[in-house]
PDB file of C-alpha atoms in Angstrom:
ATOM      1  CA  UNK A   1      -5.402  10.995  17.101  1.00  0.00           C
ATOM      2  CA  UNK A   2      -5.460   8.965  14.098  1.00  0.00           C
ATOM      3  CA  UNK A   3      -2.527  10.877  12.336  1.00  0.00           C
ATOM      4  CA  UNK A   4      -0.702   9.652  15.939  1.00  0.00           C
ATOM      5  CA  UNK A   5      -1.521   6.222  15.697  1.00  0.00           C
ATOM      6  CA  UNK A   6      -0.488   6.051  12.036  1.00  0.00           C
ATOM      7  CA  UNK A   7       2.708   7.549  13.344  1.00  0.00           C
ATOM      8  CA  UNK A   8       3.132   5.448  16.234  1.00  0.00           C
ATOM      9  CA  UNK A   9       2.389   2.256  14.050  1.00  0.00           C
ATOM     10  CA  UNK A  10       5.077   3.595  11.345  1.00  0.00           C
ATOM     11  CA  UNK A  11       8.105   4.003  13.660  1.00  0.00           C
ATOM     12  CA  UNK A  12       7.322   0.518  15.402  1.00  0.00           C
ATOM     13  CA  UNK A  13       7.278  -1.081  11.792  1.00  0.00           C
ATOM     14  CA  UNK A  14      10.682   0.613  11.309  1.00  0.00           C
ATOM     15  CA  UNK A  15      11.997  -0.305  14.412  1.00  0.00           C
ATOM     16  CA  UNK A  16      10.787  -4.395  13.412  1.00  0.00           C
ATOM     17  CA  UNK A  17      11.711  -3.947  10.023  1.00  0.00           C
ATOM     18  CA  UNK A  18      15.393  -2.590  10.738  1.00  0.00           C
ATOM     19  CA  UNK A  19      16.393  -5.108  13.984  1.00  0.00           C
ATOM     20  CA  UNK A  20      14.449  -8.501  12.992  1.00  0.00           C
ATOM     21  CA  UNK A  21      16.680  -9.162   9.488  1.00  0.00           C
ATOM     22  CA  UNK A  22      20.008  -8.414  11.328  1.00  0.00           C
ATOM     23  CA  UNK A  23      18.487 -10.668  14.496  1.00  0.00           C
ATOM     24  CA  UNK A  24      17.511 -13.741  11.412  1.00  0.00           C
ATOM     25  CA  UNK A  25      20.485 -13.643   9.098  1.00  0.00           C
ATOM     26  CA  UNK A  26      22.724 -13.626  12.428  1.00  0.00           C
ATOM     27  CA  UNK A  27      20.741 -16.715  13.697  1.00  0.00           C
ATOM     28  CA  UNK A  28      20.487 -18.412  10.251  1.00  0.00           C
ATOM     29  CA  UNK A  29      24.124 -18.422  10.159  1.00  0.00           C
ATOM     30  CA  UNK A  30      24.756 -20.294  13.953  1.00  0.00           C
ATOM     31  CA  UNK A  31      25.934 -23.344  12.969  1.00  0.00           C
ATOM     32  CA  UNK A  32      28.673 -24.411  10.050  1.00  0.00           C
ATOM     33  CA  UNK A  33      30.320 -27.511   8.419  1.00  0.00           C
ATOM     34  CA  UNK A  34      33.467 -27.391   7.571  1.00  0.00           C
ATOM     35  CA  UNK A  35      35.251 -29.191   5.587  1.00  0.00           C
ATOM     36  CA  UNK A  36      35.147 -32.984   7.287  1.00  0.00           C
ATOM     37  CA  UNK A  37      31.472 -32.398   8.203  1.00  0.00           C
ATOM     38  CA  UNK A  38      31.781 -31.515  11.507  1.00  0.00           C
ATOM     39  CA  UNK A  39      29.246 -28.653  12.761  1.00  0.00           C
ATOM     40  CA  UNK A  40      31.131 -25.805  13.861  1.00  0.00           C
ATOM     41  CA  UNK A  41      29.220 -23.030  16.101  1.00  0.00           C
ATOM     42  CA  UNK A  42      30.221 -19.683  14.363  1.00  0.00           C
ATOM     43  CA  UNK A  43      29.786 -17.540  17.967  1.00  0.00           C
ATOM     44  CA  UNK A  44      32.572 -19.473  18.885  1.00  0.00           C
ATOM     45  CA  UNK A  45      35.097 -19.556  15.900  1.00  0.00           C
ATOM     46  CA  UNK A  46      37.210 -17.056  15.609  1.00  0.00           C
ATOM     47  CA  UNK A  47      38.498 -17.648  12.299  1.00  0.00           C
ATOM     48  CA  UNK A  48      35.061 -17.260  11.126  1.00  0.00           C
ATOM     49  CA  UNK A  49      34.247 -13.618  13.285  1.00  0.00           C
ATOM     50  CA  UNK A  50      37.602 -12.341  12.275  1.00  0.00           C
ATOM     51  CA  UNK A  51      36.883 -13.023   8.463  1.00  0.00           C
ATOM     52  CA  UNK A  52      33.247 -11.510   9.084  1.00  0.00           C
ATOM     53  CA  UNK A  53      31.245 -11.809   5.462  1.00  0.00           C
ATOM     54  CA  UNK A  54      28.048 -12.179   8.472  1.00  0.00           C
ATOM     55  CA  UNK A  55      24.742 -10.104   7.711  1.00  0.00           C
ATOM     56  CA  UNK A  56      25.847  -7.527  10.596  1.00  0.00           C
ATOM     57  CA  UNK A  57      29.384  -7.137   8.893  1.00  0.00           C
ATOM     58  CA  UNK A  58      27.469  -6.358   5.101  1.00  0.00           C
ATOM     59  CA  UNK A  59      25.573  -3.906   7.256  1.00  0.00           C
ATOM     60  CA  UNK A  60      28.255  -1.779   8.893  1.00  0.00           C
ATOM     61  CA  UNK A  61      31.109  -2.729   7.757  1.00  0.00           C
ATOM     62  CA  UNK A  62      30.518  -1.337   4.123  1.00  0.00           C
ATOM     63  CA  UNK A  63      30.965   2.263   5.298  1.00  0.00           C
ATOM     64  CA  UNK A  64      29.263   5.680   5.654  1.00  0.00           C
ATOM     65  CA  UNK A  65      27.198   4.685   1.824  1.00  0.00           C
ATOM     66  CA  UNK A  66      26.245   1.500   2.328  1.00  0.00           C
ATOM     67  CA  UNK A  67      25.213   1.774   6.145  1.00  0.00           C
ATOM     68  CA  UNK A  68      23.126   4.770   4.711  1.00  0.00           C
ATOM     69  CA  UNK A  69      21.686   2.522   1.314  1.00  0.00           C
ATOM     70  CA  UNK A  70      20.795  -0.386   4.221  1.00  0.00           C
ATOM     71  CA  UNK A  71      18.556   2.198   6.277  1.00  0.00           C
ATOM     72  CA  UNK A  72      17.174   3.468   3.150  1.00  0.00           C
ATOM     73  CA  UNK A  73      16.399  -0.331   2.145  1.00  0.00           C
ATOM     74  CA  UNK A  74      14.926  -0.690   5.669  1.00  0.00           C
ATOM     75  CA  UNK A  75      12.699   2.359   5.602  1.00  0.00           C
ATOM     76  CA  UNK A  76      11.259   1.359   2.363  1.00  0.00           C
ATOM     77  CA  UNK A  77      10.302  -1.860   3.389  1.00  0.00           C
ATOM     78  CA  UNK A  78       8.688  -0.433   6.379  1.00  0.00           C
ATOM     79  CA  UNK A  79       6.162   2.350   4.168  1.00  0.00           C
ATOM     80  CA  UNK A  80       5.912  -1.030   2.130  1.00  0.00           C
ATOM     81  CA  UNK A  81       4.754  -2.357   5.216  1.00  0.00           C
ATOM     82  CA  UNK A  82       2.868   0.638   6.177  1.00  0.00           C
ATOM     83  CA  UNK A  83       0.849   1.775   3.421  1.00  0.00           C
ATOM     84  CA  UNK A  84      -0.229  -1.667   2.446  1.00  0.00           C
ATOM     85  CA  UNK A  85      -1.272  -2.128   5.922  1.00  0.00           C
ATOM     86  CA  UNK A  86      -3.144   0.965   5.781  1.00  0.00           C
ATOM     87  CA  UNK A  87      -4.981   0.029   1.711  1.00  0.00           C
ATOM     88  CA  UNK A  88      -6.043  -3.012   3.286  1.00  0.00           C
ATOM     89  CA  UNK A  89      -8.435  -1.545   5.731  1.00  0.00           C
ATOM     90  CA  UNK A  90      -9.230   1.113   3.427  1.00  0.00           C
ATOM     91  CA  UNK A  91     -10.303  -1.083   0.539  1.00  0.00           C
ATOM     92  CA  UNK A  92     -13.268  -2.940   1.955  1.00  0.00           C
ATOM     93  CA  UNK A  93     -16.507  -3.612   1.304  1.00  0.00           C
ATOM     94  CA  UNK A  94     -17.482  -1.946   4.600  1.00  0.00           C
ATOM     95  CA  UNK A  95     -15.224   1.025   4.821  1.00  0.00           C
ATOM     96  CA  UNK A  96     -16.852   1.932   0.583  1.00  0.00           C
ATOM     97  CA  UNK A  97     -20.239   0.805   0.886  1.00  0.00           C
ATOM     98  CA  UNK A  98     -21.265   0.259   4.498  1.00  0.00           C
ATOM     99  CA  UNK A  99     -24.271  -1.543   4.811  1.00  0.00           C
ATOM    100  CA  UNK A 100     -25.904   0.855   6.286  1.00  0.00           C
ATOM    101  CA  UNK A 101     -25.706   3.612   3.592  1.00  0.00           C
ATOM    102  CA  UNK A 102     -26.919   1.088   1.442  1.00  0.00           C
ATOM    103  CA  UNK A 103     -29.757  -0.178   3.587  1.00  0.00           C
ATOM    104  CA  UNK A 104     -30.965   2.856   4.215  1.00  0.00           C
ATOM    105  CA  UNK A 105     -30.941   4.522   0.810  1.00  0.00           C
ATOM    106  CA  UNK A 106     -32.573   1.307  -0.832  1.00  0.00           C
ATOM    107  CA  UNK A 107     -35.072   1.975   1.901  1.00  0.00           C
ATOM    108  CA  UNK A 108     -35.806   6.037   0.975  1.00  0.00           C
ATOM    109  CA  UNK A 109     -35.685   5.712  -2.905  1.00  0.00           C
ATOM    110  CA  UNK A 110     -37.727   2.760  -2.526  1.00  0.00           C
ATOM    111  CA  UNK A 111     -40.377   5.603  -0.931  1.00  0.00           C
ATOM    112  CA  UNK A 112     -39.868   7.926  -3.424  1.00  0.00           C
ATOM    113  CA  UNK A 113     -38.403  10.042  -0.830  1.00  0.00           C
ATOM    114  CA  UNK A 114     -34.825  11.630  -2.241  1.00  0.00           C
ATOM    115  CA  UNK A 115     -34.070  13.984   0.531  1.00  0.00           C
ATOM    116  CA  UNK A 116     -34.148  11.434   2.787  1.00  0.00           C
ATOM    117  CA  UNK A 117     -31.659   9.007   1.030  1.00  0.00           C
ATOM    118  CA  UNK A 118     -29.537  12.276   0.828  1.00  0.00           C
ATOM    119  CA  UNK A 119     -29.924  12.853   4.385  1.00  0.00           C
ATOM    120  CA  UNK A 120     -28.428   9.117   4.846  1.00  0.00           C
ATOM    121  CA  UNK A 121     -25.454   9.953   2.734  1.00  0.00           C
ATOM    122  CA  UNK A 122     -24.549  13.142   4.740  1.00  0.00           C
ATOM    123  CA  UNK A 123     -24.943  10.471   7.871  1.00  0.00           C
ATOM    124  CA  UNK A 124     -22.548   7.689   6.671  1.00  0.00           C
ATOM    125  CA  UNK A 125     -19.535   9.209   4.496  1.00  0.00           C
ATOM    126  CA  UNK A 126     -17.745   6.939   2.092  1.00  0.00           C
ATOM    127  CA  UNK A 127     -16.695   6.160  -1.128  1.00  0.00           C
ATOM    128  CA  UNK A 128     -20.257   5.066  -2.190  1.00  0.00           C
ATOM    129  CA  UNK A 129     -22.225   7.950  -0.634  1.00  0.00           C
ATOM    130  CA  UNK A 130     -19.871  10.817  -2.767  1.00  0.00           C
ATOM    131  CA  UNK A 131     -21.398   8.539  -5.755  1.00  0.00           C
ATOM    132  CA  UNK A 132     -24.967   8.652  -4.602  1.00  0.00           C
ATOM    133  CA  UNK A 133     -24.854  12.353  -3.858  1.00  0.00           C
ATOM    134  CA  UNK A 134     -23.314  13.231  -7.142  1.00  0.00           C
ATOM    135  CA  UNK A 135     -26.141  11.570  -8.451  1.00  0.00           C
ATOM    136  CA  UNK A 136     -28.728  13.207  -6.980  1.00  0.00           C
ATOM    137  CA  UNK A 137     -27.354  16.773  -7.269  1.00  0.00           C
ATOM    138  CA  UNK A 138     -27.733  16.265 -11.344  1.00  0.00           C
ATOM    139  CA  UNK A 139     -31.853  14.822 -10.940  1.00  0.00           C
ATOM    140  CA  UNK A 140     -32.732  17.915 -12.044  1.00  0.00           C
ATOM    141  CA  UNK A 141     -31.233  17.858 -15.533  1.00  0.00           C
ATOM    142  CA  UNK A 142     -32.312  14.123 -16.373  1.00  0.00           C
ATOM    143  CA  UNK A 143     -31.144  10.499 -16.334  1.00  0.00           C
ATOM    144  CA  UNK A 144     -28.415  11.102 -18.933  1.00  0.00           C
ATOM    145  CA  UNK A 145     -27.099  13.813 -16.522  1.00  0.00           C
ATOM    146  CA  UNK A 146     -27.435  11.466 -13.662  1.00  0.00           C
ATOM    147  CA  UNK A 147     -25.195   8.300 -15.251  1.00  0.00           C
ATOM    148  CA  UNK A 148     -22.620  11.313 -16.571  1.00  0.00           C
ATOM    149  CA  UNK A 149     -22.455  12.337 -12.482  1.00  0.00           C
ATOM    150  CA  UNK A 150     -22.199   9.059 -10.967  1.00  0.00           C
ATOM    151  CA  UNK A 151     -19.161   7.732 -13.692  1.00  0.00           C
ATOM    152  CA  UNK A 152     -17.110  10.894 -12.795  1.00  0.00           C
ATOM    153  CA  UNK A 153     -17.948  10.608  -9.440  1.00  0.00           C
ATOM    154  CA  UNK A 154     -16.613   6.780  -9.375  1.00  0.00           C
ATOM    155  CA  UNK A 155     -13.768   8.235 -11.716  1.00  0.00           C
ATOM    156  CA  UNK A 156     -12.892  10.428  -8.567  1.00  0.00           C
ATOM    157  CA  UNK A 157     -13.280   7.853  -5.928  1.00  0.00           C
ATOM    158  CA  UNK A 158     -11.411   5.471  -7.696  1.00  0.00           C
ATOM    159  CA  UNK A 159      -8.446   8.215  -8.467  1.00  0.00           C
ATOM    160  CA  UNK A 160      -8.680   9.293  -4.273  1.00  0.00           C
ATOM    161  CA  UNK A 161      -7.857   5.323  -3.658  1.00  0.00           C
ATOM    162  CA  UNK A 162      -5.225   4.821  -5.998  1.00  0.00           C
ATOM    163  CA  UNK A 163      -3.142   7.730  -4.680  1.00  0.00           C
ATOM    164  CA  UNK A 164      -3.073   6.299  -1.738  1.00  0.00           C
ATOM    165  CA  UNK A 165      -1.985   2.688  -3.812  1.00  0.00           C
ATOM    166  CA  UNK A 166       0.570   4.643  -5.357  1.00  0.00           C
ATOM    167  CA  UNK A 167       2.766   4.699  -2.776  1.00  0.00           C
ATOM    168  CA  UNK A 168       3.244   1.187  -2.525  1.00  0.00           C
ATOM    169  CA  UNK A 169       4.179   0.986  -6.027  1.00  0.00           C
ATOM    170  CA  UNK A 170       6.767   3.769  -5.417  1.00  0.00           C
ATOM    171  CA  UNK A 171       8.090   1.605  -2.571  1.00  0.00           C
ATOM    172  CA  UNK A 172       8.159  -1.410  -4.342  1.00  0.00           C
ATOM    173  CA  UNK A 173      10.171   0.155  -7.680  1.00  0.00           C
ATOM    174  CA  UNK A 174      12.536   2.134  -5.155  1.00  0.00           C
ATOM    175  CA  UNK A 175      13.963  -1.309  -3.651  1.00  0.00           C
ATOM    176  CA  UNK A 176      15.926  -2.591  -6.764  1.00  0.00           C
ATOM    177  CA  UNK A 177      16.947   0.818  -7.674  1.00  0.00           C
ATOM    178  CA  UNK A 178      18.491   1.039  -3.934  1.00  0.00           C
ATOM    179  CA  UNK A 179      19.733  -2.692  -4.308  1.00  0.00           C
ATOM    180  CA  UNK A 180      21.570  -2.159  -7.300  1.00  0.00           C
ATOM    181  CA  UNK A 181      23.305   1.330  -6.169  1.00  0.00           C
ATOM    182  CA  UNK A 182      24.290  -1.134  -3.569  1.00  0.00           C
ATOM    183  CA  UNK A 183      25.732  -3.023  -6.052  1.00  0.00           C
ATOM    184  CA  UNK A 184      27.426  -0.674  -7.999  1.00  0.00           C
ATOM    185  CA  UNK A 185      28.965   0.444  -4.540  1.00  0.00           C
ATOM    186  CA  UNK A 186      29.815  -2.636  -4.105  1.00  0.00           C
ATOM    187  CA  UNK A 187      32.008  -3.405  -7.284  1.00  0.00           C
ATOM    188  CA  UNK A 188      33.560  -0.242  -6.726  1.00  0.00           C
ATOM    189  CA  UNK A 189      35.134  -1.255  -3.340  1.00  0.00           C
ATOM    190  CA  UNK A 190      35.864  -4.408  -5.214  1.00  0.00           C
ATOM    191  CA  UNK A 191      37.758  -3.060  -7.644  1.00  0.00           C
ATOM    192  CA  UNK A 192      39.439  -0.372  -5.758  1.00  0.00           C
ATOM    193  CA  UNK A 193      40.807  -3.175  -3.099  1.00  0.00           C
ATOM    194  CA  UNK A 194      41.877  -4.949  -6.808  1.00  0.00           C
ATOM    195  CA  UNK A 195      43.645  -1.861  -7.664  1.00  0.00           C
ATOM    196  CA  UNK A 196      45.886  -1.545  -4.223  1.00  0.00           C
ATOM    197  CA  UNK A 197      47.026  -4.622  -4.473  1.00  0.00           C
ATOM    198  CA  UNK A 198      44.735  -6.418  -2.670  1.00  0.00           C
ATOM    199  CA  UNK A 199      44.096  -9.779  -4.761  1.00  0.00           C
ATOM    200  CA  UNK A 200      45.282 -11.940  -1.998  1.00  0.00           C
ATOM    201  CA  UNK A 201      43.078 -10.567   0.555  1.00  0.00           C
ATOM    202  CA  UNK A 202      40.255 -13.012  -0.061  1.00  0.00           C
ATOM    203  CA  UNK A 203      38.464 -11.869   2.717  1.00  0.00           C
ATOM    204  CA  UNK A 204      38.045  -7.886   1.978  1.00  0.00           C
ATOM    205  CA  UNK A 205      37.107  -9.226  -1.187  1.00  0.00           C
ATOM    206  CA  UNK A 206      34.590 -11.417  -0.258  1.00  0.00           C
ATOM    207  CA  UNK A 207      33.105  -8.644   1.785  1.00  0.00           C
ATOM    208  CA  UNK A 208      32.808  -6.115  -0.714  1.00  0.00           C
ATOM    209  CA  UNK A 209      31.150  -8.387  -3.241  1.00  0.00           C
ATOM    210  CA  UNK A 210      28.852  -9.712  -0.074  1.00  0.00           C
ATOM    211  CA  UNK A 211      27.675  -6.163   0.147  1.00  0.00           C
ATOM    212  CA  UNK A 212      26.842  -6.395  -3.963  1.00  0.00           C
ATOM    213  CA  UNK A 213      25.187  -8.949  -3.524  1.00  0.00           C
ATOM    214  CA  UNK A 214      23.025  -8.686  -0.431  1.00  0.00           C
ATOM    215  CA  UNK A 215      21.906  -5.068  -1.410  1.00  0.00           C
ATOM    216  CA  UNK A 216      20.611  -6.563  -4.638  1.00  0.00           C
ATOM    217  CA  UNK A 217      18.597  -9.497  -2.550  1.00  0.00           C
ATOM    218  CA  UNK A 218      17.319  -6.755  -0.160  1.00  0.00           C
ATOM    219  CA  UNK A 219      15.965  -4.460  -2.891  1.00  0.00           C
ATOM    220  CA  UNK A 220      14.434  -7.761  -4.247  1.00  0.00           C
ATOM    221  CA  UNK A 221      12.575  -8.712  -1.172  1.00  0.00           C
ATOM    222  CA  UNK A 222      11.363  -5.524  -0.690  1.00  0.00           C
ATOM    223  CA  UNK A 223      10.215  -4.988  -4.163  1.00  0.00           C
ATOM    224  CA  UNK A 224       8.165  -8.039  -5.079  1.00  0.00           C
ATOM    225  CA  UNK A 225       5.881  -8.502  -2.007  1.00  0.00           C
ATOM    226  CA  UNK A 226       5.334  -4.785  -2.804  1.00  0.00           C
ATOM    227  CA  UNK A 227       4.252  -4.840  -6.503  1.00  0.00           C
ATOM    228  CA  UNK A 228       2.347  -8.168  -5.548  1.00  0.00           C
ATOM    229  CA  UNK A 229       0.762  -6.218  -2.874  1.00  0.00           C
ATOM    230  CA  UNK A 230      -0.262  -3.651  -4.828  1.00  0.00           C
ATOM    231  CA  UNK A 231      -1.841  -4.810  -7.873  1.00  0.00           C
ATOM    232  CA  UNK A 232      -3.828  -7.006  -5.604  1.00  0.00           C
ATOM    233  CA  UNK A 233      -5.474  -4.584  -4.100  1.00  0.00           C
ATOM    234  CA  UNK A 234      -5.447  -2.164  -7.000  1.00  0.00           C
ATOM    235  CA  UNK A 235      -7.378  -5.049  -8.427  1.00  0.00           C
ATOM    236  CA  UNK A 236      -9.955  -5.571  -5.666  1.00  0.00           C
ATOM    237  CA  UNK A 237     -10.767  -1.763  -5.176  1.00  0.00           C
ATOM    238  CA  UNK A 238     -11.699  -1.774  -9.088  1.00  0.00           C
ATOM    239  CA  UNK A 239     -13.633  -4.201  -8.975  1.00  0.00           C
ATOM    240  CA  UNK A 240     -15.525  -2.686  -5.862  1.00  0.00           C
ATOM    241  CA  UNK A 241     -15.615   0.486  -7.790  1.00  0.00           C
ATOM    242  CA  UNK A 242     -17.668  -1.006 -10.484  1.00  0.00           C
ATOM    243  CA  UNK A 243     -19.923  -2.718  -7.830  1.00  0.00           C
ATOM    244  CA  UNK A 244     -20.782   0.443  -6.213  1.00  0.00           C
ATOM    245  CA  UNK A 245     -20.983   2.309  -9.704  1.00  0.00           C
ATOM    246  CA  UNK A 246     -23.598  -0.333 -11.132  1.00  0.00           C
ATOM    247  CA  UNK A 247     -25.533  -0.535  -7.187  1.00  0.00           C
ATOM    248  CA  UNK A 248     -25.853   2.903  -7.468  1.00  0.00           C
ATOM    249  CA  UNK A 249     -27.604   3.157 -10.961  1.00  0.00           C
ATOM    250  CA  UNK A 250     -29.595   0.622 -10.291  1.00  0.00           C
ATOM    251  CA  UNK A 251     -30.646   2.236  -6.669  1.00  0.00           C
ATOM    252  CA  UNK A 252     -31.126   5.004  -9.441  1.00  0.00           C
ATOM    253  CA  UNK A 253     -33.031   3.188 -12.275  1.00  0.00           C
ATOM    254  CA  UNK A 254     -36.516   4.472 -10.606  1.00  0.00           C
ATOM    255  CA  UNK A 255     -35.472   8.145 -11.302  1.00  0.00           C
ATOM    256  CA  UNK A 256     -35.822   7.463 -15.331  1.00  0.00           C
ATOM    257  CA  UNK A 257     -39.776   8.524 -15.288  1.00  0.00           C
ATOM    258  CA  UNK A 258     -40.180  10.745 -12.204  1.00  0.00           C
ATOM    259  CA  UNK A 259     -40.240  14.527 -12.095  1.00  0.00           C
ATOM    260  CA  UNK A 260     -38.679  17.048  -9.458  1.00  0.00           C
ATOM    261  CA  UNK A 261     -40.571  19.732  -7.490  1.00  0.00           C
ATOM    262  CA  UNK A 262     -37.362  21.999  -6.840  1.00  0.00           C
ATOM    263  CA  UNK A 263     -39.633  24.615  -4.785  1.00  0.00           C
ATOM    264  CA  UNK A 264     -40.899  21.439  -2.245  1.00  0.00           C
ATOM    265  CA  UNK A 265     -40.378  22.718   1.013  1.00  0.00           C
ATOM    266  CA  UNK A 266     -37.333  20.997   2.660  1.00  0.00           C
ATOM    267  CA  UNK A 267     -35.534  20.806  -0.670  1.00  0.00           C
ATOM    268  CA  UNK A 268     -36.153  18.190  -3.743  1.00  0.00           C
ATOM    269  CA  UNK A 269     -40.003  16.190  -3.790  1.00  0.00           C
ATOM    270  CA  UNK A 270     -39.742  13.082  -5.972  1.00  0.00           C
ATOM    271  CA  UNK A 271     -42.826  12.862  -7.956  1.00  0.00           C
ATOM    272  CA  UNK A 272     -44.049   9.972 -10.282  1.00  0.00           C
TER     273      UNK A 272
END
């Protein structure tokens, strides 16, 4: 169910992310001065829909490429969308270190009692509990062993969550590379309509360097709420990292002078 509603929420971020740019740009460009001042409505000017240069002209009227670089730019913004979406409510306190985990192991270790506060992990798994459990499978083999476990244990959890980061970095460095194939494409039709002979064709000039230009602000607006977005949160889910790595040896810091009864029945006896 949740790999459908991921889906679901994908697609409709597509769908938003494809129609409400061509639905602004053709509203931001309504109304027009020209040249004595006068507002001119562009729905109604022919002149003006015959000469195109609008954001639905860039769009498809820069052929088979550039309709297919404009969906590409529009699909990237929308995993932008997506997988920042989806980091943000997976890096949080609550969703890492749910109070209750935490709660309910201070409670057990503060009893001495170990296979309860493992019991608790197995009952709430996160980010924190994989920490706390790699900690107490090494009790056996000392405190040193223990602080080796729980920093390669955080070293994993903090690996798992920046995979999943990673992909909002990819989206955000894939935007100016698709803007500026856009570009490129761009100045080529420029230069080809310069090479038939078309110099006094202002308009089909305009056109092609419009579609230079607006690929290039496209990959731009995808890219730098995406690289914002990410180190943001690649920021905040260190720093919660080290708060569940230092929680968890101090939760820990009781185990420095106790001994383990491995043949307890019911698994591992804490003893002072």
């Amino acid at each position: 169910m949740n790999k459908i509603k991921k889906t679901m929420a994908a697609a409709a971020i597509l769908i938003g992310t494809c129609a409400a740019p061509v639905a602004a740009f053709q509203s931001f460009g309504q109304e027009l001065t020209n040249e004595a001042g006068e507002t001119v409505d562009a729905n109604t000017t022919s002149n003006q829909q015959k000469a195109g240069g609008g954001f639905y002209d860039i769009v498809f009227g820069s052929g088979v490429v550039g309709m297919l670089l404009w969906f590409a730019l529009f699909g990237d913004g929308a995993l932008a969308i997506y997988f920042s979406i989806d980091s943000s409510i997976l890096i949080k306190p609550d969703k890492l270190m749910p109070r209750r985990l935490m709660d309910g192991v201070q409670a057990a270790m503060a009893e001495g009692d170990v296979v309860k506060a493992m019991e608790i992990c197995q009952q709430n798994p996160s980010a924190m509990s994989s920490i706390v459990m790699a900690a107490f499978q090494h009790i056996e083999e000392g405190f040193e062993a223990i602080q080796e476990a729980v920093t390669a244990a955080s070293d994993l959890e903090q690996e798992k969550i920046q995979q999943r980061l990673n992909w909002i970095s990819v989206c955000g460095n894939l935007g100016p590379s698709l803007g500026l194939l856009g570009t490129v494409q761009g100045m080529i039709l420029t230069f080809q309509a310069l090479a038939a002979g078309g110099a006094g064709d202002a308009a089909a000039l305009a056109n092609s360097i419009g579609q230079a230009l607006w690929t290039t602000a496209g990959g731009l607006i995808v890219s730098i709420p995406s690289i914002t977005v990410f180190y943001s949160l690649r920021n905040k889910a260190n720093r919660l990292i080290l708060k569940m790595t230092a929680l968890t040896m101090e939760i820990l810091n009781g185990l420095r002078n106790v001994s383990v009864d491995p043949g307890a029945e019911g698994g591992e006896e804490v003893q002072a």
